[in-house]
Amino acid sequence: MSKVKLSEVEQHLSCVIDFVDKSNNIQISTYYNHMKRLCDLIVKEICDTPQKKIGSFFKPNK
């Protein structure tokens, strides 16, 4: 299984949150707060992930 990028998860979850927010279905809209909280946790995870140093992207010449 390939690794999923958190930024992609956040993007798709935001689309779902928009759908839930605009839904007239009470059963669906009850999940809005849960989805929003999950999205907030993912954004926090993205922000807490240490940024790689530029040198880590290059291989030294031998």
PDB file of N, CA and C in Angstrom:
ATOM      1  N   MET A   1       0.855  -1.179   0.000  1.00  0.00           N
ATOM      2  CA  MET A   1       0.000   0.000   0.000  1.00  0.00           C
ATOM      3  C   MET A   1       0.896   1.235   0.000  1.00  0.00           C
ATOM      4  N   SER A   2       0.599   2.181  -0.872  1.00  0.00           N
ATOM      5  CA  SER A   2       1.412   3.393  -0.939  1.00  0.00           C
ATOM      6  C   SER A   2       1.045   4.354   0.181  1.00  0.00           C
ATOM      7  N   LYS A   3       2.019   5.166   0.563  1.00  0.00           N
ATOM      8  CA  LYS A   3       1.818   6.121   1.637  1.00  0.00           C
ATOM      9  C   LYS A   3       0.944   7.274   1.135  1.00  0.00           C
ATOM     10  N   VAL A   4      -0.033   7.650   1.934  1.00  0.00           N
ATOM     11  CA  VAL A   4      -0.948   8.735   1.586  1.00  0.00           C
ATOM     12  C   VAL A   4      -0.429  10.021   2.203  1.00  0.00           C
ATOM     13  N   LYS A   5      -0.415  11.080   1.427  1.00  0.00           N
ATOM     14  CA  LYS A   5       0.048  12.371   1.931  1.00  0.00           C
ATOM     15  C   LYS A   5      -1.042  13.005   2.791  1.00  0.00           C
ATOM     16  N   LEU A   6      -0.641  13.531   3.948  1.00  0.00           N
ATOM     17  CA  LEU A   6      -1.600  14.180   4.837  1.00  0.00           C
ATOM     18  C   LEU A   6      -2.285  15.353   4.158  1.00  0.00           C
ATOM     19  N   SER A   7      -1.552  16.066   3.314  1.00  0.00           N
ATOM     20  CA  SER A   7      -2.158  17.213   2.630  1.00  0.00           C
ATOM     21  C   SER A   7      -3.295  16.770   1.710  1.00  0.00           C
ATOM     22  N   GLU A   8      -3.156  15.591   1.090  1.00  0.00           N
ATOM     23  CA  GLU A   8      -4.226  15.062   0.240  1.00  0.00           C
ATOM     24  C   GLU A   8      -5.428  14.644   1.085  1.00  0.00           C
ATOM     25  N   VAL A   9      -5.170  14.042   2.223  1.00  0.00           N
ATOM     26  CA  VAL A   9      -6.248  13.639   3.136  1.00  0.00           C
ATOM     27  C   VAL A   9      -7.014  14.875   3.577  1.00  0.00           C
ATOM     28  N   GLU A  10      -6.282  15.915   3.948  1.00  0.00           N
ATOM     29  CA  GLU A  10      -6.916  17.161   4.403  1.00  0.00           C
ATOM     30  C   GLU A  10      -7.758  17.771   3.291  1.00  0.00           C
ATOM     31  N   GLN A  11      -7.247  17.751   2.079  1.00  0.00           N
ATOM     32  CA  GLN A  11      -7.972  18.319   0.943  1.00  0.00           C
ATOM     33  C   GLN A  11      -9.285  17.570   0.696  1.00  0.00           C
ATOM     34  N   HIS A  12      -9.231  16.251   0.696  1.00  0.00           N
ATOM     35  CA  HIS A  12     -10.442  15.459   0.456  1.00  0.00           C
ATOM     36  C   HIS A  12     -11.427  15.581   1.612  1.00  0.00           C
ATOM     37  N   LEU A  13     -10.908  15.599   2.811  1.00  0.00           N
ATOM     38  CA  LEU A  13     -11.783  15.739   3.973  1.00  0.00           C
ATOM     39  C   LEU A  13     -12.474  17.095   3.960  1.00  0.00           C
ATOM     40  N   SER A  14     -11.783  18.119   3.516  1.00  0.00           N
ATOM     41  CA  SER A  14     -12.402  19.446   3.406  1.00  0.00           C
ATOM     42  C   SER A  14     -13.578  19.420   2.433  1.00  0.00           C
ATOM     43  N   CYS A  15     -13.440  18.664   1.351  1.00  0.00           N
ATOM     44  CA  CYS A  15     -14.554  18.511   0.396  1.00  0.00           C
ATOM     45  C   CYS A  15     -15.746  17.826   1.056  1.00  0.00           C
ATOM     46  N   VAL A  16     -15.470  16.804   1.840  1.00  0.00           N
ATOM     47  CA  VAL A  16     -16.540  16.096   2.540  1.00  0.00           C
ATOM     48  C   VAL A  16     -17.203  17.027   3.552  1.00  0.00           C
ATOM     49  N   ILE A  17     -16.408  17.801   4.265  1.00  0.00           N
ATOM     50  CA  ILE A  17     -16.953  18.744   5.240  1.00  0.00           C
ATOM     51  C   ILE A  17     -17.854  19.758   4.546  1.00  0.00           C
ATOM     52  N   ASP A  18     -17.446  20.264   3.397  1.00  0.00           N
ATOM     53  CA  ASP A  18     -18.284  21.190   2.633  1.00  0.00           C
ATOM     54  C   ASP A  18     -19.614  20.547   2.266  1.00  0.00           C
ATOM     55  N   PHE A  19     -19.553  19.288   1.827  1.00  0.00           N
ATOM     56  CA  PHE A  19     -20.775  18.561   1.490  1.00  0.00           C
ATOM     57  C   PHE A  19     -21.681  18.421   2.709  1.00  0.00           C
ATOM     58  N   VAL A  20     -21.099  17.999   3.823  1.00  0.00           N
ATOM     59  CA  VAL A  20     -21.873  17.806   5.055  1.00  0.00           C
ATOM     60  C   VAL A  20     -22.467  19.131   5.517  1.00  0.00           C
ATOM     61  N   ASP A  21     -21.687  20.184   5.437  1.00  0.00           N
ATOM     62  CA  ASP A  21     -22.146  21.505   5.866  1.00  0.00           C
ATOM     63  C   ASP A  21     -23.349  21.987   5.053  1.00  0.00           C
ATOM     64  N   LYS A  22     -23.379  21.658   3.773  1.00  0.00           N
ATOM     65  CA  LYS A  22     -24.454  22.118   2.887  1.00  0.00           C
ATOM     66  C   LYS A  22     -25.625  21.150   2.812  1.00  0.00           C
ATOM     67  N   SER A  23     -25.494  20.024   3.479  1.00  0.00           N
ATOM     68  CA  SER A  23     -26.533  19.004   3.418  1.00  0.00           C
ATOM     69  C   SER A  23     -27.752  19.413   4.235  1.00  0.00           C
ATOM     70  N   ASN A  24     -28.913  19.087   3.693  1.00  0.00           N
ATOM     71  CA  ASN A  24     -30.165  19.318   4.415  1.00  0.00           C
ATOM     72  C   ASN A  24     -30.593  18.086   5.203  1.00  0.00           C
ATOM     73  N   ASN A  25     -29.817  17.029   5.082  1.00  0.00           N
ATOM     74  CA  ASN A  25     -30.126  15.781   5.762  1.00  0.00           C
ATOM     75  C   ASN A  25     -29.592  15.852   7.191  1.00  0.00           C
ATOM     76  N   ILE A  26     -30.468  15.767   8.156  1.00  0.00           N
ATOM     77  CA  ILE A  26     -30.090  15.872   9.572  1.00  0.00           C
ATOM     78  C   ILE A  26     -29.113  14.779   9.977  1.00  0.00           C
ATOM     79  N   GLN A  27     -29.324  13.560   9.465  1.00  0.00           N
ATOM     80  CA  GLN A  27     -28.435  12.456   9.815  1.00  0.00           C
ATOM     81  C   GLN A  27     -27.007  12.728   9.342  1.00  0.00           C
ATOM     82  N   ILE A  28     -26.871  13.313   8.173  1.00  0.00           N
ATOM     83  CA  ILE A  28     -25.544  13.636   7.648  1.00  0.00           C
ATOM     84  C   ILE A  28     -24.948  14.813   8.398  1.00  0.00           C
ATOM     85  N   SER A  29     -25.726  15.841   8.615  1.00  0.00           N
ATOM     86  CA  SER A  29     -25.203  17.063   9.231  1.00  0.00           C
ATOM     87  C   SER A  29     -24.780  16.867  10.694  1.00  0.00           C
ATOM     88  N   THR A  30     -25.255  15.808  11.343  1.00  0.00           N
ATOM     89  CA  THR A  30     -24.831  15.566  12.728  1.00  0.00           C
ATOM     90  C   THR A  30     -23.349  15.208  12.810  1.00  0.00           C
ATOM     91  N   TYR A  31     -22.759  14.819  11.700  1.00  0.00           N
ATOM     92  CA  TYR A  31     -21.345  14.450  11.681  1.00  0.00           C
ATOM     93  C   TYR A  31     -20.412  15.626  11.402  1.00  0.00           C
ATOM     94  N   TYR A  32     -20.968  16.789  11.171  1.00  0.00           N
ATOM     95  CA  TYR A  32     -20.156  17.955  10.814  1.00  0.00           C
ATOM     96  C   TYR A  32     -19.069  18.229  11.851  1.00  0.00           C
ATOM     97  N   ASN A  33     -19.423  18.309  13.114  1.00  0.00           N
ATOM     98  CA  ASN A  33     -18.440  18.623  14.164  1.00  0.00           C
ATOM     99  C   ASN A  33     -17.346  17.568  14.261  1.00  0.00           C
ATOM    100  N   HIS A  34     -17.713  16.314  14.077  1.00  0.00           N
ATOM    101  CA  HIS A  34     -16.716  15.236  14.105  1.00  0.00           C
ATOM    102  C   HIS A  34     -15.742  15.368  12.934  1.00  0.00           C
ATOM    103  N   MET A  35     -16.283  15.636  11.772  1.00  0.00           N
ATOM    104  CA  MET A  35     -15.447  15.777  10.579  1.00  0.00           C
ATOM    105  C   MET A  35     -14.539  16.999  10.702  1.00  0.00           C
ATOM    106  N   LYS A  36     -15.086  18.086  11.211  1.00  0.00           N
ATOM    107  CA  LYS A  36     -14.303  19.310  11.369  1.00  0.00           C
ATOM    108  C   LYS A  36     -13.164  19.075  12.358  1.00  0.00           C
ATOM    109  N   ARG A  37     -13.421  18.395  13.432  1.00  0.00           N
ATOM    110  CA  ARG A  37     -12.388  18.094  14.430  1.00  0.00           C
ATOM    111  C   ARG A  37     -11.299  17.210  13.814  1.00  0.00           C
ATOM    112  N   LEU A  38     -11.704  16.214  13.046  1.00  0.00           N
ATOM    113  CA  LEU A  38     -10.749  15.340  12.377  1.00  0.00           C
ATOM    114  C   LEU A  38      -9.864  16.145  11.425  1.00  0.00           C
ATOM    115  N   CYS A  39     -10.456  17.042  10.686  1.00  0.00           N
ATOM    116  CA  CYS A  39      -9.699  17.888   9.765  1.00  0.00           C
ATOM    117  C   CYS A  39      -8.707  18.755  10.541  1.00  0.00           C
ATOM    118  N   ASP A  40      -9.129  19.311  11.657  1.00  0.00           N
ATOM    119  CA  ASP A  40      -8.241  20.122  12.496  1.00  0.00           C
ATOM    120  C   ASP A  40      -7.049  19.306  12.988  1.00  0.00           C
ATOM    121  N   LEU A  41      -7.286  18.050  13.375  1.00  0.00           N
ATOM    122  CA  LEU A  41      -6.205  17.178  13.837  1.00  0.00           C
ATOM    123  C   LEU A  41      -5.219  16.870  12.710  1.00  0.00           C
ATOM    124  N   ILE A  42      -5.731  16.680  11.504  1.00  0.00           N
ATOM    125  CA  ILE A  42      -4.863  16.405  10.357  1.00  0.00           C
ATOM    126  C   ILE A  42      -4.009  17.623  10.037  1.00  0.00           C
ATOM    127  N   VAL A  43      -4.619  18.804  10.062  1.00  0.00           N
ATOM    128  CA  VAL A  43      -3.860  20.040   9.810  1.00  0.00           C
ATOM    129  C   VAL A  43      -2.777  20.207  10.871  1.00  0.00           C
ATOM    130  N   LYS A  44      -3.096  19.907  12.122  1.00  0.00           N
ATOM    131  CA  LYS A  44      -2.100  19.997  13.194  1.00  0.00           C
ATOM    132  C   LYS A  44      -0.954  19.023  12.932  1.00  0.00           C
ATOM    133  N   GLU A  45      -1.276  17.820  12.486  1.00  0.00           N
ATOM    134  CA  GLU A  45      -0.257  16.812  12.172  1.00  0.00           C
ATOM    135  C   GLU A  45       0.647  17.308  11.038  1.00  0.00           C
ATOM    136  N   ILE A  46       0.045  17.940  10.038  1.00  0.00           N
ATOM    137  CA  ILE A  46       0.821  18.483   8.918  1.00  0.00           C
ATOM    138  C   ILE A  46       1.779  19.557   9.424  1.00  0.00           C
ATOM    139  N   CYS A  47       1.286  20.433  10.282  1.00  0.00           N
ATOM    140  CA  CYS A  47       2.110  21.532  10.794  1.00  0.00           C
ATOM    141  C   CYS A  47       3.204  21.043  11.733  1.00  0.00           C
ATOM    142  N   ASP A  48       2.951  19.946  12.444  1.00  0.00           N
ATOM    143  CA  ASP A  48       3.924  19.415  13.398  1.00  0.00           C
ATOM    144  C   ASP A  48       4.988  18.531  12.745  1.00  0.00           C
ATOM    145  N   THR A  49       4.790  18.171  11.477  1.00  0.00           N
ATOM    146  CA  THR A  49       5.757  17.327  10.780  1.00  0.00           C
ATOM    147  C   THR A  49       6.999  18.157  10.463  1.00  0.00           C
ATOM    148  N   PRO A  50       8.173  17.709  10.921  1.00  0.00           N
ATOM    149  CA  PRO A  50       9.381  18.497  10.669  1.00  0.00           C
ATOM    150  C   PRO A  50       9.689  18.605   9.177  1.00  0.00           C
ATOM    151  N   GLN A  51      10.128  19.775   8.784  1.00  0.00           N
ATOM    152  CA  GLN A  51      10.471  20.009   7.389  1.00  0.00           C
ATOM    153  C   GLN A  51      11.866  19.455   7.116  1.00  0.00           C
ATOM    154  N   LYS A  52      12.024  18.796   5.974  1.00  0.00           N
ATOM    155  CA  LYS A  52      13.329  18.247   5.605  1.00  0.00           C
ATOM    156  C   LYS A  52      14.268  19.374   5.192  1.00  0.00           C
ATOM    157  N   LYS A  53      15.550  19.177   5.453  1.00  0.00           N
ATOM    158  CA  LYS A  53      16.564  20.132   5.020  1.00  0.00           C
ATOM    159  C   LYS A  53      16.777  19.970   3.520  1.00  0.00           C
ATOM    160  N   ILE A  54      17.082  21.054   2.855  1.00  0.00           N
ATOM    161  CA  ILE A  54      17.240  21.052   1.403  1.00  0.00           C
ATOM    162  C   ILE A  54      18.297  20.055   0.947  1.00  0.00           C
ATOM    163  N   GLY A  55      19.350  19.880   1.714  1.00  0.00           N
ATOM    164  CA  GLY A  55      20.417  18.951   1.355  1.00  0.00           C
ATOM    165  C   GLY A  55      19.975  17.504   1.311  1.00  0.00           C
ATOM    166  N   SER A  56      18.898  17.163   1.999  1.00  0.00           N
ATOM    167  CA  SER A  56      18.438  15.772   2.028  1.00  0.00           C
ATOM    168  C   SER A  56      17.832  15.342   0.690  1.00  0.00           C
ATOM    169  N   PHE A  57      17.566  16.286  -0.213  1.00  0.00           N
ATOM    170  CA  PHE A  57      16.992  15.959  -1.502  1.00  0.00           C
ATOM    171  C   PHE A  57      18.040  15.659  -2.565  1.00  0.00           C
ATOM    172  N   PHE A  58      19.306  15.920  -2.251  1.00  0.00           N
ATOM    173  CA  PHE A  58      20.373  15.757  -3.229  1.00  0.00           C
ATOM    174  C   PHE A  58      21.312  14.648  -2.799  1.00  0.00           C
ATOM    175  N   LYS A  59      21.778  13.869  -3.757  1.00  0.00           N
ATOM    176  CA  LYS A  59      22.749  12.823  -3.477  1.00  0.00           C
ATOM    177  C   LYS A  59      24.133  13.399  -3.780  1.00  0.00           C
ATOM    178  N   PRO A  60      25.101  13.123  -2.913  1.00  0.00           N
ATOM    179  CA  PRO A  60      26.454  13.643  -3.168  1.00  0.00           C
ATOM    180  C   PRO A  60      27.073  12.964  -4.391  1.00  0.00           C
ATOM    181  N   ASN A  61      27.873  13.724  -5.149  1.00  0.00           N
ATOM    182  CA  ASN A  61      28.598  13.163  -6.307  1.00  0.00           C
ATOM    183  C   ASN A  61      29.749  12.305  -5.803  1.00  0.00           C
ATOM    184  N   LYS A  62      29.944  11.168  -6.430  1.00  0.00           N
ATOM    185  CA  LYS A  62      31.032  10.266  -6.017  1.00  0.00           C
ATOM    186  C   LYS A  62      32.068  10.186  -7.066  1.00  0.00           C
TER     187      LYS A  62
END
